[in-house]
C-alpha cells in the first residue's frame, strides 16, 4: 500500500512539475512567420511566446495575411487570425494575454505601400483601442498588447499621428535617433547584414563583442533588440541569450521553447 501511495505521489508530482514548466512565459520568444503554422497564433500562445509577427498586404480595404501575394486568401484577415482572438484573451484575462500580466507584442510587417497601408491600419486599430497600448491625450498609455509596425514603415506619418496605437520597428542605423521609446520600442535588423557567423564552430571574439555592444546600445536607449533571419541552431540561440538579445526570431517554436527552458535550468 505504501509503495502504491509513493508511486501515485511521484506521478502527481511529475504532472505538477510539468504543468509548472509549461506556464513559464518565454519573453524572448518571437514567432516569426507564425501564420505558416497549422494554427496561427494558437501555436505561439501554447508555447507561451510573448511576441508574434504577421505579414500583411492591403487589398480592397482588407489586410490579408501572407508573405507573398500568391498566398493571400480573402478569409485570412489580420482581424480573424490575430486581432480578434488577442482582444478576446485580453478582455477575458483581466487586461493581458497571459495571467502573468506581461505585455504581448504584435509585429505587423506591412508588405504593401507604407503610407496608404498605415492610413487604413490606423482606422482598423481603433476597434481595438481598449486592448492596445497607445496615445491618450498626448500621453502613451500601456495596455495588454503592443503593436509594432515593421516592413514598409511610414515613419513620418506614424510619428506625426497623435492618436496612434503603434510603435515603429527601428534599425541599427536608428541608434542615437533620440526618438521616444514608445515610438521606437525596438531595434531590429537582418543578422547576415552585420555578422558572418552562421553557428558553425565558435563565434569570433570580434563578432561576439560587436553583438554585445549592439545590445548595450539598445538597452542604454531603453529599447529592445532583435535580429531576423538568424540560423535556427542552438549555438546561435545560446549566443543570443548570453548576449542579452531581447527577442529571438524562430519558425521552430517548440525547438526554441525547449531550448530556452532547458538553458534556464543550467
PDB file of C-alpha atoms in Angstrom:
ATOM      1  CA  UNK A   1       0.000   0.000   0.000  1.00  0.00           C
ATOM      2  CA  UNK A   2       2.855   2.366   0.903  1.00  0.00           C
ATOM      3  CA  UNK A   3       4.551   1.591  -2.418  1.00  0.00           C
ATOM      4  CA  UNK A   4       1.346   2.399  -4.343  1.00  0.00           C
ATOM      5  CA  UNK A   5       0.972   5.715  -2.484  1.00  0.00           C
ATOM      6  CA  UNK A   6       4.593   6.627  -3.231  1.00  0.00           C
ATOM      7  CA  UNK A   7       4.131   5.826  -6.914  1.00  0.00           C
ATOM      8  CA  UNK A   8       0.952   7.929  -7.078  1.00  0.00           C
ATOM      9  CA  UNK A   9       2.712  10.805  -5.287  1.00  0.00           C
ATOM     10  CA  UNK A  10       5.629  10.609  -7.734  1.00  0.00           C
ATOM     11  CA  UNK A  11       3.304  10.638 -10.739  1.00  0.00           C
ATOM     12  CA  UNK A  12       1.265  13.529  -9.319  1.00  0.00           C
ATOM     13  CA  UNK A  13       4.431  15.490  -8.557  1.00  0.00           C
ATOM     14  CA  UNK A  14       5.701  14.912 -12.090  1.00  0.00           C
ATOM     15  CA  UNK A  15       2.464  16.278 -13.517  1.00  0.00           C
ATOM     16  CA  UNK A  16       2.734  19.367 -11.304  1.00  0.00           C
ATOM     17  CA  UNK A  17       6.331  19.990 -12.337  1.00  0.00           C
ATOM     18  CA  UNK A  18       5.431  19.543 -15.992  1.00  0.00           C
ATOM     19  CA  UNK A  19       2.472  21.927 -15.702  1.00  0.00           C
ATOM     20  CA  UNK A  20       4.611  24.461 -13.871  1.00  0.00           C
ATOM     21  CA  UNK A  21       7.246  24.357 -16.603  1.00  0.00           C
ATOM     22  CA  UNK A  22       4.644  24.891 -19.295  1.00  0.00           C
ATOM     23  CA  UNK A  23       3.452  28.075 -17.608  1.00  0.00           C
ATOM     24  CA  UNK A  24       6.833  29.795 -17.851  1.00  0.00           C
ATOM     25  CA  UNK A  25       6.415  32.685 -20.270  1.00  0.00           C
ATOM     26  CA  UNK A  26       9.040  32.884 -22.999  1.00  0.00           C
ATOM     27  CA  UNK A  27       9.571  36.632 -23.088  1.00  0.00           C
ATOM     28  CA  UNK A  28      12.472  36.144 -25.518  1.00  0.00           C
ATOM     29  CA  UNK A  29      10.377  34.037 -27.884  1.00  0.00           C
ATOM     30  CA  UNK A  30       9.423  35.775 -31.144  1.00  0.00           C
ATOM     31  CA  UNK A  31       7.274  33.705 -33.511  1.00  0.00           C
ATOM     32  CA  UNK A  32       8.381  34.726 -36.991  1.00  0.00           C
ATOM     33  CA  UNK A  33       6.072  33.809 -39.887  1.00  0.00           C
ATOM     34  CA  UNK A  34       3.664  32.448 -37.302  1.00  0.00           C
ATOM     35  CA  UNK A  35       0.894  32.245 -39.907  1.00  0.00           C
ATOM     36  CA  UNK A  36       2.714  29.369 -41.631  1.00  0.00           C
ATOM     37  CA  UNK A  37       1.913  27.150 -38.666  1.00  0.00           C
ATOM     38  CA  UNK A  38      -1.128  24.899 -38.624  1.00  0.00           C
ATOM     39  CA  UNK A  39      -2.857  27.175 -36.128  1.00  0.00           C
ATOM     40  CA  UNK A  40      -1.659  30.755 -36.490  1.00  0.00           C
ATOM     41  CA  UNK A  41      -1.290  32.463 -33.126  1.00  0.00           C
ATOM     42  CA  UNK A  42      -2.548  29.472 -31.116  1.00  0.00           C
ATOM     43  CA  UNK A  43       0.721  27.575 -31.658  1.00  0.00           C
ATOM     44  CA  UNK A  44       2.703  30.563 -30.358  1.00  0.00           C
ATOM     45  CA  UNK A  45       0.378  31.018 -27.378  1.00  0.00           C
ATOM     46  CA  UNK A  46       0.590  27.343 -26.441  1.00  0.00           C
ATOM     47  CA  UNK A  47       4.381  27.720 -26.352  1.00  0.00           C
ATOM     48  CA  UNK A  48       3.892  30.845 -24.194  1.00  0.00           C
ATOM     49  CA  UNK A  49       5.661  33.169 -26.615  1.00  0.00           C
ATOM     50  CA  UNK A  50       5.226  36.862 -25.849  1.00  0.00           C
ATOM     51  CA  UNK A  51       5.800  38.165 -29.364  1.00  0.00           C
ATOM     52  CA  UNK A  52       4.482  37.211 -32.802  1.00  0.00           C
ATOM     53  CA  UNK A  53       4.907  38.637 -36.286  1.00  0.00           C
ATOM     54  CA  UNK A  54       2.425  38.721 -39.145  1.00  0.00           C
ATOM     55  CA  UNK A  55       2.984  39.819 -42.755  1.00  0.00           C
ATOM     56  CA  UNK A  56       0.062  41.654 -44.355  1.00  0.00           C
ATOM     57  CA  UNK A  57      -0.978  43.124 -47.700  1.00  0.00           C
ATOM     58  CA  UNK A  58      -3.666  45.788 -48.074  1.00  0.00           C
ATOM     59  CA  UNK A  59      -6.093  44.527 -50.697  1.00  0.00           C
ATOM     60  CA  UNK A  60      -9.522  46.064 -51.373  1.00  0.00           C
ATOM     61  CA  UNK A  61      -9.550  47.695 -47.951  1.00  0.00           C
ATOM     62  CA  UNK A  62      -8.687  44.461 -46.113  1.00  0.00           C
ATOM     63  CA  UNK A  63      -5.419  43.382 -44.536  1.00  0.00           C
ATOM     64  CA  UNK A  64      -4.776  39.866 -45.796  1.00  0.00           C
ATOM     65  CA  UNK A  65      -2.134  37.675 -44.191  1.00  0.00           C
ATOM     66  CA  UNK A  66       0.724  36.252 -46.237  1.00  0.00           C
ATOM     67  CA  UNK A  67       4.377  36.706 -47.150  1.00  0.00           C
ATOM     68  CA  UNK A  68       3.695  36.809 -50.899  1.00  0.00           C
ATOM     69  CA  UNK A  69       0.675  37.966 -52.887  1.00  0.00           C
ATOM     70  CA  UNK A  70       0.188  34.429 -54.203  1.00  0.00           C
ATOM     71  CA  UNK A  71      -0.566  33.239 -50.643  1.00  0.00           C
ATOM     72  CA  UNK A  72      -3.407  35.655 -49.966  1.00  0.00           C
ATOM     73  CA  UNK A  73      -6.917  34.371 -49.261  1.00  0.00           C
ATOM     74  CA  UNK A  74      -9.892  36.599 -48.504  1.00  0.00           C
ATOM     75  CA  UNK A  75     -10.761  34.691 -45.329  1.00  0.00           C
ATOM     76  CA  UNK A  76      -7.241  35.075 -43.883  1.00  0.00           C
ATOM     77  CA  UNK A  77      -7.538  38.576 -42.466  1.00  0.00           C
ATOM     78  CA  UNK A  78      -5.461  40.061 -39.666  1.00  0.00           C
ATOM     79  CA  UNK A  79      -8.627  40.540 -37.628  1.00  0.00           C
ATOM     80  CA  UNK A  80      -9.665  36.906 -37.829  1.00  0.00           C
ATOM     81  CA  UNK A  81      -6.238  35.369 -37.284  1.00  0.00           C
ATOM     82  CA  UNK A  82      -4.748  37.803 -34.761  1.00  0.00           C
ATOM     83  CA  UNK A  83      -6.572  40.914 -33.592  1.00  0.00           C
ATOM     84  CA  UNK A  84      -9.904  39.358 -32.625  1.00  0.00           C
ATOM     85  CA  UNK A  85      -8.528  36.337 -30.726  1.00  0.00           C
ATOM     86  CA  UNK A  86      -5.953  38.513 -28.934  1.00  0.00           C
ATOM     87  CA  UNK A  87      -8.604  41.027 -27.928  1.00  0.00           C
ATOM     88  CA  UNK A  88     -10.807  38.227 -26.607  1.00  0.00           C
ATOM     89  CA  UNK A  89      -7.969  36.854 -24.471  1.00  0.00           C
ATOM     90  CA  UNK A  90      -7.128  40.280 -23.051  1.00  0.00           C
ATOM     91  CA  UNK A  91     -10.738  41.101 -22.170  1.00  0.00           C
ATOM     92  CA  UNK A  92     -11.249  37.695 -20.581  1.00  0.00           C
ATOM     93  CA  UNK A  93      -7.857  37.693 -18.890  1.00  0.00           C
ATOM     94  CA  UNK A  94      -8.035  40.848 -16.837  1.00  0.00           C
ATOM     95  CA  UNK A  95      -6.232  43.103 -19.285  1.00  0.00           C
ATOM     96  CA  UNK A  96      -3.414  40.870 -20.522  1.00  0.00           C
ATOM     97  CA  UNK A  97      -2.894  37.987 -22.924  1.00  0.00           C
ATOM     98  CA  UNK A  98      -1.430  35.875 -20.105  1.00  0.00           C
ATOM     99  CA  UNK A  99      -2.434  35.827 -16.446  1.00  0.00           C
ATOM    100  CA  UNK A 100       1.119  36.874 -15.528  1.00  0.00           C
ATOM    101  CA  UNK A 101       0.272  40.452 -16.633  1.00  0.00           C
ATOM    102  CA  UNK A 102       3.112  40.673 -19.147  1.00  0.00           C
ATOM    103  CA  UNK A 103       2.707  42.801 -22.277  1.00  0.00           C
ATOM    104  CA  UNK A 104       2.360  40.940 -25.562  1.00  0.00           C
ATOM    105  CA  UNK A 105       3.939  42.308 -28.768  1.00  0.00           C
ATOM    106  CA  UNK A 106       2.321  42.006 -32.189  1.00  0.00           C
ATOM    107  CA  UNK A 107       4.637  42.920 -35.070  1.00  0.00           C
ATOM    108  CA  UNK A 108       2.721  43.870 -38.210  1.00  0.00           C
ATOM    109  CA  UNK A 109       5.051  43.603 -41.199  1.00  0.00           C
ATOM    110  CA  UNK A 110       3.487  45.713 -43.945  1.00  0.00           C
ATOM    111  CA  UNK A 111       4.217  44.399 -47.434  1.00  0.00           C
ATOM    112  CA  UNK A 112       2.113  46.991 -49.273  1.00  0.00           C
ATOM    113  CA  UNK A 113       2.971  50.656 -49.822  1.00  0.00           C
ATOM    114  CA  UNK A 114       3.598  52.087 -46.366  1.00  0.00           C
ATOM    115  CA  UNK A 115       1.578  55.314 -46.225  1.00  0.00           C
ATOM    116  CA  UNK A 116      -1.664  54.034 -47.709  1.00  0.00           C
ATOM    117  CA  UNK A 117      -1.431  50.860 -45.618  1.00  0.00           C
ATOM    118  CA  UNK A 118      -0.866  52.738 -42.375  1.00  0.00           C
ATOM    119  CA  UNK A 119      -3.755  55.104 -43.157  1.00  0.00           C
ATOM    120  CA  UNK A 120      -6.114  52.121 -43.326  1.00  0.00           C
ATOM    121  CA  UNK A 121      -4.481  50.231 -40.482  1.00  0.00           C
ATOM    122  CA  UNK A 122      -4.806  53.154 -38.072  1.00  0.00           C
ATOM    123  CA  UNK A 123      -8.566  53.158 -38.737  1.00  0.00           C
ATOM    124  CA  UNK A 124      -8.816  49.410 -38.193  1.00  0.00           C
ATOM    125  CA  UNK A 125      -6.888  49.516 -34.916  1.00  0.00           C
ATOM    126  CA  UNK A 126      -9.406  51.994 -33.447  1.00  0.00           C
ATOM    127  CA  UNK A 127     -11.643  48.949 -32.956  1.00  0.00           C
ATOM    128  CA  UNK A 128      -9.053  47.586 -30.531  1.00  0.00           C
ATOM    129  CA  UNK A 129      -8.254  50.731 -28.533  1.00  0.00           C
ATOM    130  CA  UNK A 130      -9.344  49.052 -25.321  1.00  0.00           C
ATOM    131  CA  UNK A 131      -6.601  46.414 -25.514  1.00  0.00           C
ATOM    132  CA  UNK A 132      -3.795  48.154 -27.433  1.00  0.00           C
ATOM    133  CA  UNK A 133      -1.204  50.473 -25.941  1.00  0.00           C
ATOM    134  CA  UNK A 134      -1.499  53.923 -27.465  1.00  0.00           C
ATOM    135  CA  UNK A 135      -1.632  57.689 -27.175  1.00  0.00           C
ATOM    136  CA  UNK A 136      -4.299  59.150 -24.892  1.00  0.00           C
ATOM    137  CA  UNK A 137      -4.403  62.941 -24.626  1.00  0.00           C
ATOM    138  CA  UNK A 138      -0.770  63.157 -25.673  1.00  0.00           C
ATOM    139  CA  UNK A 139       0.415  60.514 -23.196  1.00  0.00           C
ATOM    140  CA  UNK A 140       1.375  56.926 -24.015  1.00  0.00           C
ATOM    141  CA  UNK A 141      -0.907  54.504 -22.135  1.00  0.00           C
ATOM    142  CA  UNK A 142       0.241  50.911 -21.694  1.00  0.00           C
ATOM    143  CA  UNK A 143      -2.282  48.131 -22.225  1.00  0.00           C
ATOM    144  CA  UNK A 144      -2.066  44.388 -22.801  1.00  0.00           C
ATOM    145  CA  UNK A 145      -0.855  44.436 -26.417  1.00  0.00           C
ATOM    146  CA  UNK A 146       1.920  46.493 -28.007  1.00  0.00           C
ATOM    147  CA  UNK A 147       1.721  46.802 -31.805  1.00  0.00           C
ATOM    148  CA  UNK A 148       4.952  47.432 -33.709  1.00  0.00           C
ATOM    149  CA  UNK A 149       4.959  48.330 -37.416  1.00  0.00           C
ATOM    150  CA  UNK A 150       7.698  46.643 -39.440  1.00  0.00           C
ATOM    151  CA  UNK A 151       8.347  46.210 -43.150  1.00  0.00           C
ATOM    152  CA  UNK A 152       7.224  49.253 -45.122  1.00  0.00           C
ATOM    153  CA  UNK A 153       7.104  51.717 -42.241  1.00  0.00           C
ATOM    154  CA  UNK A 154       5.609  55.146 -42.872  1.00  0.00           C
ATOM    155  CA  UNK A 155       7.902  56.603 -40.217  1.00  0.00           C
ATOM    156  CA  UNK A 156       6.974  60.274 -40.585  1.00  0.00           C
ATOM    157  CA  UNK A 157       3.269  59.558 -40.832  1.00  0.00           C
ATOM    158  CA  UNK A 158       3.338  57.356 -37.739  1.00  0.00           C
ATOM    159  CA  UNK A 159       5.469  59.832 -35.795  1.00  0.00           C
ATOM    160  CA  UNK A 160       3.025  62.649 -36.519  1.00  0.00           C
ATOM    161  CA  UNK A 161      -0.064  60.622 -35.606  1.00  0.00           C
ATOM    162  CA  UNK A 162      -1.124  61.944 -32.189  1.00  0.00           C
ATOM    163  CA  UNK A 163      -3.719  59.192 -31.778  1.00  0.00           C
ATOM    164  CA  UNK A 164      -1.500  56.258 -32.791  1.00  0.00           C
ATOM    165  CA  UNK A 165      -1.633  52.862 -31.141  1.00  0.00           C
ATOM    166  CA  UNK A 166       1.589  51.575 -32.719  1.00  0.00           C
ATOM    167  CA  UNK A 167       5.333  51.898 -32.440  1.00  0.00           C
ATOM    168  CA  UNK A 168       7.944  51.683 -35.199  1.00  0.00           C
ATOM    169  CA  UNK A 169      10.370  48.800 -35.665  1.00  0.00           C
ATOM    170  CA  UNK A 170      13.791  50.505 -35.714  1.00  0.00           C
ATOM    171  CA  UNK A 171      17.034  49.528 -37.433  1.00  0.00           C
ATOM    172  CA  UNK A 172      20.666  49.532 -36.321  1.00  0.00           C
ATOM    173  CA  UNK A 173      21.013  52.817 -38.210  1.00  0.00           C
ATOM    174  CA  UNK A 174      18.474  54.309 -35.775  1.00  0.00           C
ATOM    175  CA  UNK A 175      20.838  54.109 -32.816  1.00  0.00           C
ATOM    176  CA  UNK A 176      21.115  57.583 -31.334  1.00  0.00           C
ATOM    177  CA  UNK A 177      17.909  58.800 -33.002  1.00  0.00           C
ATOM    178  CA  UNK A 178      16.578  60.208 -29.701  1.00  0.00           C
ATOM    179  CA  UNK A 179      13.042  59.100 -30.604  1.00  0.00           C
ATOM    180  CA  UNK A 180      10.905  58.260 -27.550  1.00  0.00           C
ATOM    181  CA  UNK A 181      10.865  54.571 -26.698  1.00  0.00           C
ATOM    182  CA  UNK A 182       7.095  54.285 -27.099  1.00  0.00           C
ATOM    183  CA  UNK A 183       7.529  55.486 -30.707  1.00  0.00           C
ATOM    184  CA  UNK A 184      10.511  53.209 -31.427  1.00  0.00           C
ATOM    185  CA  UNK A 185      10.478  50.497 -28.756  1.00  0.00           C
ATOM    186  CA  UNK A 186      12.792  48.064 -30.509  1.00  0.00           C
ATOM    187  CA  UNK A 187      15.759  47.880 -32.857  1.00  0.00           C
ATOM    188  CA  UNK A 188      15.612  45.048 -35.406  1.00  0.00           C
ATOM    189  CA  UNK A 189      17.914  44.090 -38.257  1.00  0.00           C
ATOM    190  CA  UNK A 190      18.979  41.222 -40.511  1.00  0.00           C
ATOM    191  CA  UNK A 191      21.598  39.013 -38.854  1.00  0.00           C
ATOM    192  CA  UNK A 192      23.639  38.498 -42.031  1.00  0.00           C
ATOM    193  CA  UNK A 193      23.918  42.258 -42.591  1.00  0.00           C
ATOM    194  CA  UNK A 194      26.126  42.518 -39.507  1.00  0.00           C
ATOM    195  CA  UNK A 195      27.569  39.067 -38.764  1.00  0.00           C
ATOM    196  CA  UNK A 196      29.353  36.415 -40.827  1.00  0.00           C
ATOM    197  CA  UNK A 197      28.988  33.657 -38.207  1.00  0.00           C
ATOM    198  CA  UNK A 198      26.235  31.153 -39.026  1.00  0.00           C
ATOM    199  CA  UNK A 199      26.514  28.920 -35.990  1.00  0.00           C
ATOM    200  CA  UNK A 200      29.309  26.605 -37.145  1.00  0.00           C
ATOM    201  CA  UNK A 201      32.209  26.461 -34.709  1.00  0.00           C
ATOM    202  CA  UNK A 202      32.582  29.364 -32.304  1.00  0.00           C
ATOM    203  CA  UNK A 203      31.681  32.961 -32.931  1.00  0.00           C
ATOM    204  CA  UNK A 204      34.770  35.153 -33.275  1.00  0.00           C
ATOM    205  CA  UNK A 205      35.760  37.424 -30.421  1.00  0.00           C
ATOM    206  CA  UNK A 206      35.228  40.455 -32.665  1.00  0.00           C
ATOM    207  CA  UNK A 207      31.685  39.477 -33.610  1.00  0.00           C
ATOM    208  CA  UNK A 208      30.840  38.471 -30.043  1.00  0.00           C
ATOM    209  CA  UNK A 209      31.927  41.910 -28.824  1.00  0.00           C
ATOM    210  CA  UNK A 210      30.072  43.589 -31.683  1.00  0.00           C
ATOM    211  CA  UNK A 211      26.852  41.789 -30.753  1.00  0.00           C
ATOM    212  CA  UNK A 212      27.157  42.689 -27.092  1.00  0.00           C
ATOM    213  CA  UNK A 213      27.921  46.307 -27.938  1.00  0.00           C
ATOM    214  CA  UNK A 214      24.733  46.474 -30.018  1.00  0.00           C
ATOM    215  CA  UNK A 215      22.717  45.062 -27.131  1.00  0.00           C
ATOM    216  CA  UNK A 216      24.257  47.577 -24.734  1.00  0.00           C
ATOM    217  CA  UNK A 217      23.461  50.476 -27.067  1.00  0.00           C
ATOM    218  CA  UNK A 218      19.844  49.404 -27.433  1.00  0.00           C
ATOM    219  CA  UNK A 219      19.380  48.920 -23.702  1.00  0.00           C
ATOM    220  CA  UNK A 220      21.105  52.226 -22.931  1.00  0.00           C
ATOM    221  CA  UNK A 221      18.446  53.896 -25.078  1.00  0.00           C
ATOM    222  CA  UNK A 222      15.696  51.945 -23.331  1.00  0.00           C
ATOM    223  CA  UNK A 223      14.904  49.829 -26.393  1.00  0.00           C
ATOM    224  CA  UNK A 224      14.774  46.090 -27.000  1.00  0.00           C
ATOM    225  CA  UNK A 225      16.770  44.457 -29.784  1.00  0.00           C
ATOM    226  CA  UNK A 226      16.257  41.501 -32.126  1.00  0.00           C
ATOM    227  CA  UNK A 227      17.685  40.071 -35.335  1.00  0.00           C
ATOM    228  CA  UNK A 228      15.777  38.338 -38.085  1.00  0.00           C
ATOM    229  CA  UNK A 229      16.973  35.514 -40.355  1.00  0.00           C
ATOM    230  CA  UNK A 230      19.187  34.122 -37.604  1.00  0.00           C
ATOM    231  CA  UNK A 231      20.285  30.498 -38.171  1.00  0.00           C
ATOM    232  CA  UNK A 232      17.980  28.058 -36.365  1.00  0.00           C
ATOM    233  CA  UNK A 233      20.808  26.495 -34.353  1.00  0.00           C
ATOM    234  CA  UNK A 234      21.332  26.025 -30.641  1.00  0.00           C
ATOM    235  CA  UNK A 235      24.796  27.554 -30.919  1.00  0.00           C
ATOM    236  CA  UNK A 236      23.274  30.780 -32.243  1.00  0.00           C
ATOM    237  CA  UNK A 237      20.428  30.753 -29.709  1.00  0.00           C
ATOM    238  CA  UNK A 238      22.991  30.309 -26.923  1.00  0.00           C
ATOM    239  CA  UNK A 239      24.969  33.338 -28.092  1.00  0.00           C
ATOM    240  CA  UNK A 240      21.812  35.447 -28.407  1.00  0.00           C
ATOM    241  CA  UNK A 241      20.644  34.528 -24.905  1.00  0.00           C
ATOM    242  CA  UNK A 242      24.085  35.071 -23.352  1.00  0.00           C
ATOM    243  CA  UNK A 243      24.424  38.448 -25.080  1.00  0.00           C
ATOM    244  CA  UNK A 244      21.070  39.657 -23.764  1.00  0.00           C
ATOM    245  CA  UNK A 245      19.204  39.872 -27.081  1.00  0.00           C
ATOM    246  CA  UNK A 246      15.602  40.568 -26.101  1.00  0.00           C
ATOM    247  CA  UNK A 247      13.683  38.733 -28.827  1.00  0.00           C
ATOM    248  CA  UNK A 248      14.885  35.611 -30.607  1.00  0.00           C
ATOM    249  CA  UNK A 249      13.342  35.001 -34.033  1.00  0.00           C
ATOM    250  CA  UNK A 250      12.245  31.499 -34.850  1.00  0.00           C
ATOM    251  CA  UNK A 251       9.951  29.438 -37.046  1.00  0.00           C
ATOM    252  CA  UNK A 252      10.741  26.419 -34.829  1.00  0.00           C
ATOM    253  CA  UNK A 253       8.510  27.365 -31.915  1.00  0.00           C
ATOM    254  CA  UNK A 254       8.777  24.113 -29.985  1.00  0.00           C
ATOM    255  CA  UNK A 255      12.514  23.849 -30.596  1.00  0.00           C
ATOM    256  CA  UNK A 256      13.257  27.326 -29.231  1.00  0.00           C
ATOM    257  CA  UNK A 257      10.788  26.835 -26.390  1.00  0.00           C
ATOM    258  CA  UNK A 258      12.552  23.665 -25.240  1.00  0.00           C
ATOM    259  CA  UNK A 259      15.970  25.261 -25.670  1.00  0.00           C
ATOM    260  CA  UNK A 260      15.171  28.307 -23.525  1.00  0.00           C
ATOM    261  CA  UNK A 261      13.538  26.209 -20.810  1.00  0.00           C
ATOM    262  CA  UNK A 262      16.454  23.765 -20.697  1.00  0.00           C
ATOM    263  CA  UNK A 263      19.017  26.570 -20.838  1.00  0.00           C
ATOM    264  CA  UNK A 264      17.384  28.450 -17.977  1.00  0.00           C
ATOM    265  CA  UNK A 265      17.858  25.409 -15.724  1.00  0.00           C
ATOM    266  CA  UNK A 266      21.633  25.379 -16.154  1.00  0.00           C
TER     267      UNK A 266
END
